[in-house]
Amino acid sequence: MFELKIKVVMFVVLFVGTLLIVSNHVLAQSASQLELQWSKTYSGHSGASFIIPTHDGGYVIAGCDSTKHMYGGSTSTYVYTPYVMKINSNHKVGWIKTYAESYDSRQWFMQTSDLGYFLAHGGWYEPLLLLKTDSRGNLEWNQTLDLKQLPDIQFNPRDITTFVVVDDGNYVISTQNSPIDGFSSAVILKCSNDSLFWQKTFSDDKNYVFSKTVLVSSSGDGYFVAGNWGLSGWFAKLDLNGAVVWSRIYDYPEVPRGSSLFFDLVTPTLDGGFVLGGRDSEFGWIVKVDSEGNELWCKRYGVGGSGHYSYEYGIMDVVEWVDGSVLVFDRLGISCLDASGDELWFESYSKYMSDFMGSGFDDVNVGGVHVIGSDGSLVVMMNYGSDEGSMQLGDSDYGLWVAEFGLDPVSSLNWGYVLLFGVVIVVGVGVFVGFLIYLKKYRPRRIVD
């Protein structure tokens, strides 16, 4: 009888454990599904690259409109007009401000401690234009930053790839030194408008070195730099004075011959590590690393189950979802990867954009993606248009699509909690019935004289 009791207990424990594992897996899967909260289009402005949530439940968007200027009968060029647009909590446009034109579309945008905004614009062959506005986009001051004119500058900055405000009036900038003879080198520097505090050059006499992005450490002890070193991906940490703390090279035989793997996206993760997003000439790459850049796993995105990647526009953004999974955004849609990098699901943008995306709109780009707030709501912003070559400022055929997503509570309720509740009921009834059978079969009988 004792052995029978042990078998019954083991069976119940294994049965309940298996069902709970399945229930937790289903619950985690369903909690990751997206639920569209709202979406809206804003015509007449495109070229948006940044979207920031505001304290009143709205958003501020920054971008560059382009205007085609003709010179004579055949020569033309584009002039870019920076703009900042406020979307109120009711999803309507509150205000739009435009600023000085330039011949460069690159832009960096951030909110300041006084709830105003800072915008850096340009930086190709001409000086950077720096703008500071109040909370309603009104210009407070503007000035230029010419890296070539800084004292003690030791290189010829040609291409600014990242601009970060680290404190009031001080900036960390990633740029390229492209000599006439030799290989391009990456240069990271900290400066103000009239001072160069430090600069660090990464060079190799056999390879091109490019820095694509700079991330300020959340602990405030330095900076992270990502890009490529020759044909390989590159990720490094610098201290506050620009000295190298560690540097990692990521080399994979799957990279096509003659192509470079470069990282242009760095996303911190909840475990203290990072997700690196990049591409080669054919595929996208997602690499998960620990806090010191050591690889945990890598996935070549765009092959196998993740067949949605479009190299023409690349991987636009990579963010960590509230449940620890990784969301990858490309031109076609959103992929969700689990903790090992395997794809859980894919959502196409077209299912959410069918109301306004007709056959005439063939140019679609993700502008910016952000996880907002403790509830994990997710905002996707995209630029749309029909023919980039004919786009003009204010053209109604061009604009922005903004959508907000959240967790799907219906899916969680129908699959997770219902299954878990059902498991508890089934197991409880089974144990009770089994106990009754046991008592009936093995209960000692009274002997009556």
CSV table of C-alpha atoms in Angstrom, one decimal:
chain,number,residue,atom,x,y,z
A,1,MET,CA,0.0,0.0,0.0
A,2,PHE,CA,2.9,2.4,0.8
A,3,GLU,CA,4.3,1.9,-2.7
A,4,LEU,CA,0.9,2.7,-4.2
A,5,LYS,CA,0.7,5.9,-2.3
A,6,ILE,CA,4.2,7.0,-3.5
A,7,LYS,CA,3.1,6.3,-7.1
A,8,VAL,CA,-0.1,8.3,-6.8
A,9,VAL,CA,1.8,11.3,-5.3
A,10,MET,CA,4.5,11.2,-8.0
A,11,PHE,CA,1.8,11.0,-10.7
A,12,VAL,CA,-0.1,14.0,-9.4
A,13,VAL,CA,3.1,16.0,-8.9
A,14,LEU,CA,4.3,15.3,-12.5
A,15,PHE,CA,0.9,15.9,-14.0
A,16,VAL,CA,0.4,19.2,-12.2
A,17,GLY,CA,3.9,20.4,-13.0
A,18,THR,CA,3.6,19.6,-16.7
A,19,LEU,CA,0.3,21.4,-17.0
A,20,LEU,CA,1.7,24.5,-15.1
A,21,ILE,CA,4.7,24.6,-17.4
A,22,VAL,CA,2.5,24.5,-20.4
A,23,SER,CA,0.2,27.1,-18.9
A,24,ASN,CA,3.1,29.5,-18.2
A,25,HIS,CA,4.4,29.0,-21.7
A,26,VAL,CA,1.1,29.8,-23.3
A,27,LEU,CA,0.6,32.8,-21.0
A,28,ALA,CA,4.0,34.2,-21.9
A,29,GLN,CA,3.4,33.7,-25.6
A,30,SER,CA,0.0,35.3,-25.5
A,31,ALA,CA,1.2,38.2,-23.4
A,32,SER,CA,3.7,39.2,-26.1
A,33,GLN,CA,1.1,39.7,-28.8
A,34,LEU,CA,0.4,43.2,-29.9
A,35,GLU,CA,-2.9,45.0,-29.6
A,36,LEU,CA,-3.5,48.1,-31.6
A,37,GLN,CA,-4.6,51.0,-29.3
A,38,TRP,CA,-4.9,53.7,-32.0
A,39,SER,CA,-3.3,54.8,-35.2
A,40,LYS,CA,-3.5,58.1,-37.2
A,41,THR,CA,-1.9,59.6,-40.3
A,42,TYR,CA,-0.5,63.2,-40.5
A,43,SER,CA,0.0,64.3,-44.1
A,44,GLY,CA,2.2,67.1,-45.5
A,45,HIS,CA,5.3,66.3,-43.4
A,46,SER,CA,7.6,63.4,-43.8
A,47,GLY,CA,11.3,62.5,-43.1
A,48,ALA,CA,10.6,62.1,-39.3
A,49,SER,CA,13.3,60.3,-37.3
A,50,PHE,CA,12.4,60.9,-33.6
A,51,ILE,CA,9.3,60.6,-31.5
A,52,ILE,CA,9.3,61.5,-27.7
A,53,PRO,CA,6.4,61.0,-25.3
A,54,THR,CA,5.3,64.1,-23.3
A,55,HIS,CA,4.0,64.5,-19.8
A,56,ASP,CA,0.5,65.3,-21.0
A,57,GLY,CA,0.0,62.0,-22.8
A,58,GLY,CA,1.0,63.3,-26.3
A,59,TYR,CA,4.1,63.1,-28.4
A,60,VAL,CA,6.6,65.4,-30.0
A,61,ILE,CA,8.0,64.4,-33.4
A,62,ALA,CA,11.1,65.8,-35.1
A,63,GLY,CA,12.1,65.4,-38.7
A,64,CYS,CA,13.2,67.1,-41.9
A,65,ASP,CA,11.1,68.0,-44.9
A,66,SER,CA,12.8,68.2,-48.2
A,67,THR,CA,12.3,70.6,-51.1
A,68,LYS,CA,13.7,70.0,-54.6
A,69,HIS,CA,15.5,73.1,-56.0
A,70,MET,CA,16.2,73.2,-59.7
A,71,TYR,CA,19.2,75.0,-61.2
A,72,GLY,CA,18.8,75.5,-64.9
A,73,GLY,CA,17.1,72.8,-66.9
A,74,SER,CA,18.7,69.6,-65.5
A,75,THR,CA,20.7,70.3,-62.3
A,76,SER,CA,18.8,69.9,-59.0
A,77,THR,CA,19.5,69.6,-55.3
A,78,TYR,CA,17.5,69.1,-52.1
A,79,VAL,CA,17.2,71.6,-49.3
A,80,TYR,CA,16.1,70.2,-45.9
A,81,THR,CA,13.9,72.0,-43.4
A,82,PRO,CA,14.0,70.8,-39.8
A,83,TYR,CA,10.6,70.7,-38.1
A,84,VAL,CA,9.2,69.8,-34.7
A,85,MET,CA,5.5,68.7,-34.4
A,86,LYS,CA,3.4,68.3,-31.3
A,87,ILE,CA,0.7,65.6,-31.2
A,88,ASN,CA,-1.8,66.1,-28.3
A,89,SER,CA,-3.3,63.4,-26.2
A,90,ASN,CA,-6.3,63.4,-28.5
A,91,HIS,CA,-3.9,62.5,-31.4
A,92,LYS,CA,-4.5,65.9,-33.1
A,93,VAL,CA,-1.7,68.2,-34.1
A,94,GLY,CA,-1.2,70.9,-31.5
A,95,TRP,CA,1.6,72.9,-33.2
A,96,ILE,CA,4.3,72.7,-35.9
A,97,LYS,CA,7.5,74.7,-35.9
A,98,THR,CA,10.1,74.9,-38.7
A,99,TYR,CA,13.7,76.1,-38.5
A,100,ALA,CA,16.7,77.1,-40.7
A,101,GLU,CA,17.3,75.1,-43.9
A,102,SER,CA,20.4,73.1,-44.7
A,103,TYR,CA,21.7,70.8,-47.4
A,104,ASP,CA,21.9,67.8,-45.0
A,105,SER,CA,19.0,65.7,-43.8
A,106,ARG,CA,20.8,64.2,-40.8
A,107,GLN,CA,19.3,65.2,-37.4
A,108,TRP,CA,19.6,64.4,-33.7
A,109,PHE,CA,16.8,65.3,-31.3
A,110,MET,CA,16.3,65.1,-27.5
A,111,GLN,CA,14.3,66.6,-24.7
A,112,THR,CA,16.0,68.9,-22.2
A,113,SER,CA,15.6,69.1,-18.4
A,114,ASP,CA,13.4,72.2,-18.7
A,115,LEU,CA,11.0,70.2,-20.9
A,116,GLY,CA,12.2,72.0,-24.0
A,117,TYR,CA,14.0,70.4,-26.9
A,118,PHE,CA,17.5,70.3,-28.4
A,119,LEU,CA,18.1,69.7,-32.1
A,120,ALA,CA,21.4,69.2,-33.9
A,121,HIS,CA,21.2,69.3,-37.7
A,122,GLY,CA,23.7,68.8,-40.5
A,123,GLY,CA,27.3,67.9,-40.0
A,124,TRP,CA,28.3,66.5,-43.4
A,125,TYR,CA,30.7,69.0,-45.0
A,126,GLU,CA,29.2,72.1,-43.3
A,127,PRO,CA,29.1,72.9,-39.6
A,128,LEU,CA,26.5,71.5,-37.3
A,129,LEU,CA,23.5,73.7,-36.6
A,130,LEU,CA,22.4,73.5,-32.9
A,131,LEU,CA,18.9,74.7,-31.9
A,132,LYS,CA,17.3,75.0,-28.4
A,133,THR,CA,13.5,75.5,-28.1
A,134,ASP,CA,11.1,75.8,-25.3
A,135,SER,CA,8.4,73.2,-24.6
A,136,ARG,CA,6.2,74.6,-27.4
A,137,GLY,CA,9.0,74.6,-30.0
A,138,ASN,CA,9.7,78.3,-29.9
A,139,LEU,CA,13.4,79.0,-30.7
A,140,GLU,CA,15.4,80.2,-27.7
A,141,TRP,CA,18.8,80.1,-29.3
A,142,ASN,CA,20.7,78.7,-32.2
A,143,GLN,CA,24.5,78.4,-32.9
A,144,THR,CA,26.9,76.5,-35.1
A,145,LEU,CA,29.5,73.9,-34.1
A,146,ASP,CA,32.4,73.5,-36.5
A,147,LEU,CA,34.6,70.6,-35.4
A,148,LYS,CA,37.3,71.7,-37.8
A,149,GLN,CA,37.7,75.0,-35.8
A,150,LEU,CA,38.1,73.4,-32.4
A,151,PRO,CA,41.5,74.0,-30.8
A,152,ASP,CA,43.9,71.0,-30.9
A,153,ILE,CA,41.8,69.1,-33.3
A,154,GLN,CA,44.0,66.4,-34.9
A,155,PHE,CA,41.9,65.0,-37.7
A,156,ASN,CA,39.7,66.1,-40.6
A,157,PRO,CA,36.1,65.3,-39.5
A,158,ARG,CA,34.0,64.6,-42.6
A,159,ASP,CA,31.0,62.5,-41.5
A,160,ILE,CA,29.2,62.9,-38.1
A,161,THR,CA,27.4,59.7,-37.3
A,162,THR,CA,26.2,60.3,-33.7
A,163,PHE,CA,25.6,63.4,-31.6
A,164,VAL,CA,24.8,63.1,-27.9
A,165,VAL,CA,24.3,65.8,-25.3
A,166,VAL,CA,25.9,64.5,-22.1
A,167,ASP,CA,25.4,67.7,-20.0
A,168,ASP,CA,24.6,71.3,-20.4
A,169,GLY,CA,26.7,72.6,-23.4
A,170,ASN,CA,28.9,69.5,-23.6
A,171,TYR,CA,28.6,66.9,-26.4
A,172,VAL,CA,30.0,63.5,-27.3
A,173,ILE,CA,30.3,63.0,-31.0
A,174,SER,CA,31.1,60.1,-33.3
A,175,THR,CA,32.7,61.1,-36.6
A,176,GLN,CA,34.9,59.7,-39.3
A,177,ASN,CA,38.4,60.7,-40.3
A,178,SER,CA,38.8,60.1,-44.0
A,179,PRO,CA,42.3,60.9,-45.3
A,180,ILE,CA,43.1,61.1,-49.0
A,181,ASP,CA,45.5,58.2,-48.6
A,182,GLY,CA,44.8,55.4,-46.2
A,183,PHE,CA,41.9,53.8,-44.4
A,184,SER,CA,39.0,55.7,-42.7
A,185,SER,CA,39.2,55.7,-38.9
A,186,ALA,CA,36.5,56.2,-36.3
A,187,VAL,CA,36.9,59.2,-33.9
A,188,ILE,CA,35.0,59.7,-30.7
A,189,LEU,CA,35.3,63.1,-29.0
A,190,LYS,CA,33.9,65.2,-26.2
A,191,CYS,CA,33.7,68.9,-26.8
A,192,SER,CA,31.7,72.1,-26.2
A,193,ASN,CA,31.3,74.9,-28.8
A,194,ASP,CA,34.8,76.2,-28.1
A,195,SER,CA,36.7,73.4,-26.4
A,196,LEU,CA,37.9,70.0,-27.1
A,197,PHE,CA,38.1,67.9,-23.9
A,198,TRP,CA,39.3,64.6,-25.4
A,199,GLN,CA,39.4,62.6,-28.6
A,200,LYS,CA,39.9,58.9,-29.2
A,201,THR,CA,40.8,57.5,-32.6
A,202,PHE,CA,40.3,53.9,-33.6
A,203,SER,CA,42.4,53.1,-36.7
A,204,ASP,CA,43.9,50.1,-38.5
A,205,ASP,CA,46.4,50.2,-41.3
A,206,LYS,CA,44.7,47.3,-43.0
A,207,ASN,CA,41.0,48.0,-42.4
A,208,TYR,CA,38.3,50.6,-42.5
A,209,VAL,CA,36.9,51.4,-39.1
A,210,PHE,CA,33.5,53.1,-38.7
A,211,SER,CA,31.6,54.1,-35.6
A,212,LYS,CA,27.9,54.1,-36.3
A,213,THR,CA,26.4,55.0,-32.9
A,214,VAL,CA,27.3,56.0,-29.3
A,215,LEU,CA,25.3,55.2,-26.2
A,216,VAL,CA,25.8,56.8,-22.8
A,217,SER,CA,26.2,54.3,-20.0
A,218,SER,CA,23.1,54.2,-17.8
A,219,SER,CA,25.4,54.1,-14.7
A,220,GLY,CA,27.2,57.2,-15.9
A,221,ASP,CA,30.6,55.6,-16.0
A,222,GLY,CA,31.3,56.0,-19.7
A,223,TYR,CA,30.1,55.4,-23.3
A,224,PHE,CA,29.5,52.5,-25.6
A,225,VAL,CA,30.5,52.6,-29.3
A,226,ALA,CA,29.2,50.3,-32.0
A,227,GLY,CA,30.2,50.0,-35.7
A,228,ASN,CA,32.4,47.9,-37.8
A,229,TRP,CA,36.1,47.0,-37.9
A,230,GLY,CA,37.0,45.9,-41.4
A,231,LEU,CA,34.6,43.1,-42.3
A,232,SER,CA,33.6,42.4,-38.7
A,233,GLY,CA,31.2,43.9,-36.3
A,234,TRP,CA,32.6,46.1,-33.5
A,235,PHE,CA,31.5,47.0,-30.0
A,236,ALA,CA,33.5,48.9,-27.3
A,237,LYS,CA,33.2,50.7,-24.0
A,238,LEU,CA,35.0,53.9,-23.2
A,239,ASP,CA,35.4,55.5,-19.8
A,240,LEU,CA,34.5,59.2,-19.1
A,241,ASN,CA,37.9,60.3,-20.5
A,242,GLY,CA,37.7,58.3,-23.7
A,243,ALA,CA,40.0,55.5,-22.7
A,244,VAL,CA,39.1,52.0,-23.9
A,245,VAL,CA,37.7,49.8,-21.1
A,246,TRP,CA,37.2,46.9,-23.5
A,247,SER,CA,36.7,46.3,-27.2
A,248,ARG,CA,35.1,43.3,-29.0
A,249,ILE,CA,35.2,42.1,-32.6
A,250,TYR,CA,32.4,39.9,-34.0
A,251,ASP,CA,33.4,37.8,-37.0
A,252,TYR,CA,31.1,35.3,-38.6
A,253,PRO,CA,31.8,33.0,-41.6
A,254,GLU,CA,28.2,33.5,-42.8
A,255,VAL,CA,28.9,37.2,-43.8
A,256,PRO,CA,29.0,37.3,-47.6
A,257,ARG,CA,32.4,37.4,-49.2
A,258,GLY,CA,33.6,41.0,-49.5
A,259,SER,CA,30.8,42.4,-47.3
A,260,SER,CA,31.1,44.1,-43.9
A,261,LEU,CA,29.0,43.4,-40.9
A,262,PHE,CA,28.3,46.6,-39.0
A,263,PHE,CA,26.2,47.5,-36.0
A,264,ASP,CA,24.2,50.7,-36.0
A,265,LEU,CA,21.8,49.9,-33.2
A,266,VAL,CA,22.5,49.3,-29.5
A,267,THR,CA,19.8,48.5,-27.0
A,268,PRO,CA,20.4,47.9,-23.3
A,269,THR,CA,18.5,44.9,-21.8
A,270,LEU,CA,17.1,44.3,-18.3
A,271,ASP,CA,19.8,41.8,-17.5
A,272,GLY,CA,22.6,44.4,-17.9
A,273,GLY,CA,23.6,43.3,-21.3
A,274,PHE,CA,22.9,44.6,-24.8
A,275,VAL,CA,21.3,43.7,-28.1
A,276,LEU,CA,23.2,44.8,-31.1
A,277,GLY,CA,21.4,45.3,-34.4
A,278,GLY,CA,23.2,45.5,-37.7
A,279,ARG,CA,23.5,44.2,-41.3
A,280,ASP,CA,25.8,43.0,-44.0
A,281,SER,CA,25.2,43.2,-47.8
A,282,GLU,CA,22.3,40.7,-47.7
A,283,PHE,CA,21.0,40.0,-44.2
A,284,GLY,CA,20.3,41.6,-40.9
A,285,TRP,CA,22.1,40.5,-37.7
A,286,ILE,CA,20.9,40.5,-34.1
A,287,VAL,CA,23.6,39.7,-31.5
A,288,LYS,CA,22.9,39.4,-27.8
A,289,VAL,CA,25.9,40.2,-25.5
A,290,ASP,CA,26.5,40.5,-21.8
A,291,SER,CA,27.6,43.6,-19.9
A,292,GLU,CA,31.2,43.3,-21.1
A,293,GLY,CA,30.3,42.6,-24.8
A,294,ASN,CA,30.8,38.8,-24.7
A,295,GLU,CA,28.5,37.2,-27.2
A,296,LEU,CA,25.6,35.1,-25.7
A,297,TRP,CA,23.9,34.3,-29.1
A,298,CYS,CA,23.6,35.7,-32.6
A,299,LYS,CA,20.9,35.3,-35.3
A,300,ARG,CA,21.2,36.1,-39.0
A,301,TYR,CA,17.9,37.9,-39.5
A,302,GLY,CA,16.1,37.5,-42.8
A,303,VAL,CA,16.6,33.7,-43.3
A,304,GLY,CA,14.8,30.7,-42.1
A,305,GLY,CA,11.8,31.6,-40.0
A,306,SER,CA,12.7,35.3,-39.9
A,307,GLY,CA,12.2,35.9,-43.6
A,308,HIS,CA,10.8,39.4,-43.3
A,309,TYR,CA,14.0,41.5,-43.4
A,310,SER,CA,14.4,43.9,-46.3
A,311,TYR,CA,18.0,44.9,-46.8
A,312,GLU,CA,17.1,48.0,-48.8
A,313,TYR,CA,15.8,49.7,-45.7
A,314,GLY,CA,17.6,47.6,-43.1
A,315,ILE,CA,16.7,46.8,-39.5
A,316,MET,CA,15.2,50.1,-38.3
A,317,ASP,CA,15.1,49.5,-34.6
A,318,VAL,CA,15.5,46.9,-31.9
A,319,VAL,CA,13.9,47.2,-28.5
A,320,GLU,CA,13.4,44.9,-25.5
A,321,TRP,CA,9.8,44.2,-24.6
A,322,VAL,CA,8.5,44.3,-21.1
A,323,ASP,CA,8.6,40.5,-20.8
A,324,GLY,CA,12.2,40.3,-21.8
A,325,SER,CA,11.7,39.3,-25.5
A,326,VAL,CA,13.2,41.3,-28.3
A,327,LEU,CA,11.2,43.2,-30.9
A,328,VAL,CA,12.9,43.8,-34.3
A,329,PHE,CA,11.4,46.5,-36.6
A,330,ASP,CA,12.1,46.5,-40.3
A,331,ARG,CA,10.4,47.9,-43.4
A,332,LEU,CA,7.8,45.1,-43.5
A,333,GLY,CA,6.8,44.6,-39.9
A,334,ILE,CA,7.6,43.6,-36.3
A,335,SER,CA,9.2,40.3,-35.3
A,336,CYS,CA,9.3,39.1,-31.7
A,337,LEU,CA,12.3,37.0,-30.7
A,338,ASP,CA,12.5,35.0,-27.5
A,339,ALA,CA,15.4,34.9,-25.0
A,340,SER,CA,17.4,32.7,-27.3
A,341,GLY,CA,16.8,34.8,-30.5
A,342,ASP,CA,14.2,32.4,-32.0
A,343,GLU,CA,11.2,34.1,-33.7
A,344,LEU,CA,7.9,33.8,-31.7
A,345,TRP,CA,5.7,35.8,-34.1
A,346,PHE,CA,5.7,38.4,-36.9
A,347,GLU,CA,3.2,41.2,-37.4
A,348,SER,CA,3.0,42.9,-40.8
A,349,TYR,CA,2.5,46.7,-40.8
A,350,SER,CA,0.1,46.2,-43.8
A,351,LYS,CA,-2.7,44.8,-41.6
A,352,TYR,CA,-2.7,48.0,-39.6
A,353,MET,CA,-2.1,50.4,-42.5
A,354,SER,CA,-4.7,49.0,-45.0
A,355,ASP,CA,-7.1,51.9,-44.3
A,356,PHE,CA,-4.8,54.4,-46.0
A,357,MET,CA,-2.0,52.6,-47.8
A,358,GLY,CA,-3.1,52.2,-51.4
A,359,SER,CA,-1.1,51.2,-54.4
A,360,GLY,CA,0.2,54.7,-54.8
A,361,PHE,CA,2.1,54.7,-51.5
A,362,ASP,CA,5.2,52.6,-52.2
A,363,ASP,CA,7.8,54.3,-50.0
A,364,VAL,CA,7.4,53.3,-46.3
A,365,ASN,CA,10.1,53.7,-43.6
A,366,VAL,CA,10.1,53.2,-39.9
A,367,GLY,CA,11.1,56.6,-38.4
A,368,GLY,CA,11.4,55.8,-34.7
A,369,VAL,CA,10.2,53.2,-32.2
A,370,HIS,CA,10.1,53.6,-28.4
A,371,VAL,CA,8.9,51.7,-25.4
A,372,ILE,CA,7.0,54.1,-23.2
A,373,GLY,CA,6.0,53.8,-19.6
A,374,SER,CA,5.8,50.9,-17.1
A,375,ASP,CA,2.8,49.4,-19.0
A,376,GLY,CA,5.1,48.7,-22.0
A,377,SER,CA,3.0,50.6,-24.5
A,378,LEU,CA,4.8,50.8,-27.9
A,379,VAL,CA,4.8,53.5,-30.4
A,380,VAL,CA,5.6,52.9,-34.1
A,381,MET,CA,6.2,55.9,-36.4
A,382,MET,CA,6.6,55.5,-40.1
A,383,ASN,CA,7.1,57.9,-43.1
A,384,TYR,CA,5.1,57.1,-46.2
A,385,GLY,CA,5.1,58.5,-49.7
A,386,SER,CA,4.6,57.7,-53.4
A,387,ASP,CA,7.8,58.9,-55.1
A,388,GLU,CA,10.6,60.4,-53.1
A,389,GLY,CA,12.0,62.2,-56.1
A,390,SER,CA,8.9,64.5,-56.4
A,391,MET,CA,8.3,65.1,-52.7
A,392,GLN,CA,7.8,68.8,-51.8
A,393,LEU,CA,7.2,70.5,-48.5
A,394,GLY,CA,3.5,70.2,-47.5
A,395,ASP,CA,2.7,67.6,-50.2
A,396,SER,CA,-0.4,65.8,-49.1
A,397,ASP,CA,0.8,62.5,-50.7
A,398,TYR,CA,3.5,62.3,-48.0
A,399,GLY,CA,3.2,62.1,-44.3
A,400,LEU,CA,3.6,60.1,-41.1
A,401,TRP,CA,1.7,57.1,-39.7
A,402,VAL,CA,1.8,56.8,-35.9
A,403,ALA,CA,0.4,53.8,-34.0
A,404,GLU,CA,0.4,52.8,-30.4
A,405,PHE,CA,0.3,49.2,-29.3
A,406,GLY,CA,-0.1,47.5,-25.9
A,407,LEU,CA,-0.3,44.0,-24.5
A,408,ASP,CA,-3.3,42.0,-25.5
A,409,PRO,CA,-5.3,41.4,-22.3
A,410,VAL,CA,-8.0,39.4,-24.2
A,411,SER,CA,-5.4,36.9,-25.4
A,412,SER,CA,-3.9,36.6,-22.0
A,413,LEU,CA,-7.3,36.0,-20.4
A,414,ASN,CA,-8.6,33.5,-23.0
A,415,TRP,CA,-5.5,31.4,-23.1
A,416,GLY,CA,-3.4,31.9,-20.0
A,417,TYR,CA,-5.7,32.4,-17.1
A,418,VAL,CA,-8.5,30.2,-18.5
A,419,LEU,CA,-6.1,27.3,-19.0
A,420,LEU,CA,-4.5,27.7,-15.6
A,421,PHE,CA,-7.9,27.9,-13.9
A,422,GLY,CA,-9.0,24.8,-15.9
A,423,VAL,CA,-5.9,22.9,-14.8
A,424,VAL,CA,-6.5,23.7,-11.1
A,425,ILE,CA,-10.2,22.5,-11.4
A,426,VAL,CA,-9.2,19.3,-13.2
A,427,VAL,CA,-6.4,18.4,-10.9
A,428,GLY,CA,-8.6,19.3,-7.8
A,429,VAL,CA,-11.4,17.1,-9.0
A,430,GLY,CA,-9.0,14.3,-9.9
A,431,VAL,CA,-7.3,14.3,-6.6
A,432,PHE,CA,-10.7,14.4,-4.8
A,433,VAL,CA,-12.1,11.5,-6.8
A,434,GLY,CA,-8.9,9.5,-6.4
A,435,PHE,CA,-9.0,10.1,-2.6
A,436,LEU,CA,-12.6,8.8,-2.5
A,437,ILE,CA,-11.6,5.7,-4.4
A,438,TYR,CA,-8.7,5.1,-2.2
A,439,LEU,CA,-10.8,5.4,0.9
A,440,LYS,CA,-13.4,3.0,-0.5
A,441,LYS,CA,-10.8,0.4,-1.5
A,442,TYR,CA,-8.4,0.5,1.4
A,443,ARG,CA,-10.4,1.9,4.3
A,444,PRO,CA,-10.2,-0.7,7.2
A,445,ARG,CA,-13.5,-2.6,7.8
A,446,ARG,CA,-14.9,-2.8,11.3
A,447,ILE,CA,-15.2,-6.3,12.6
A,448,VAL,CA,-18.6,-6.9,14.3
A,449,ASP,CA,-18.8,-9.6,16.8
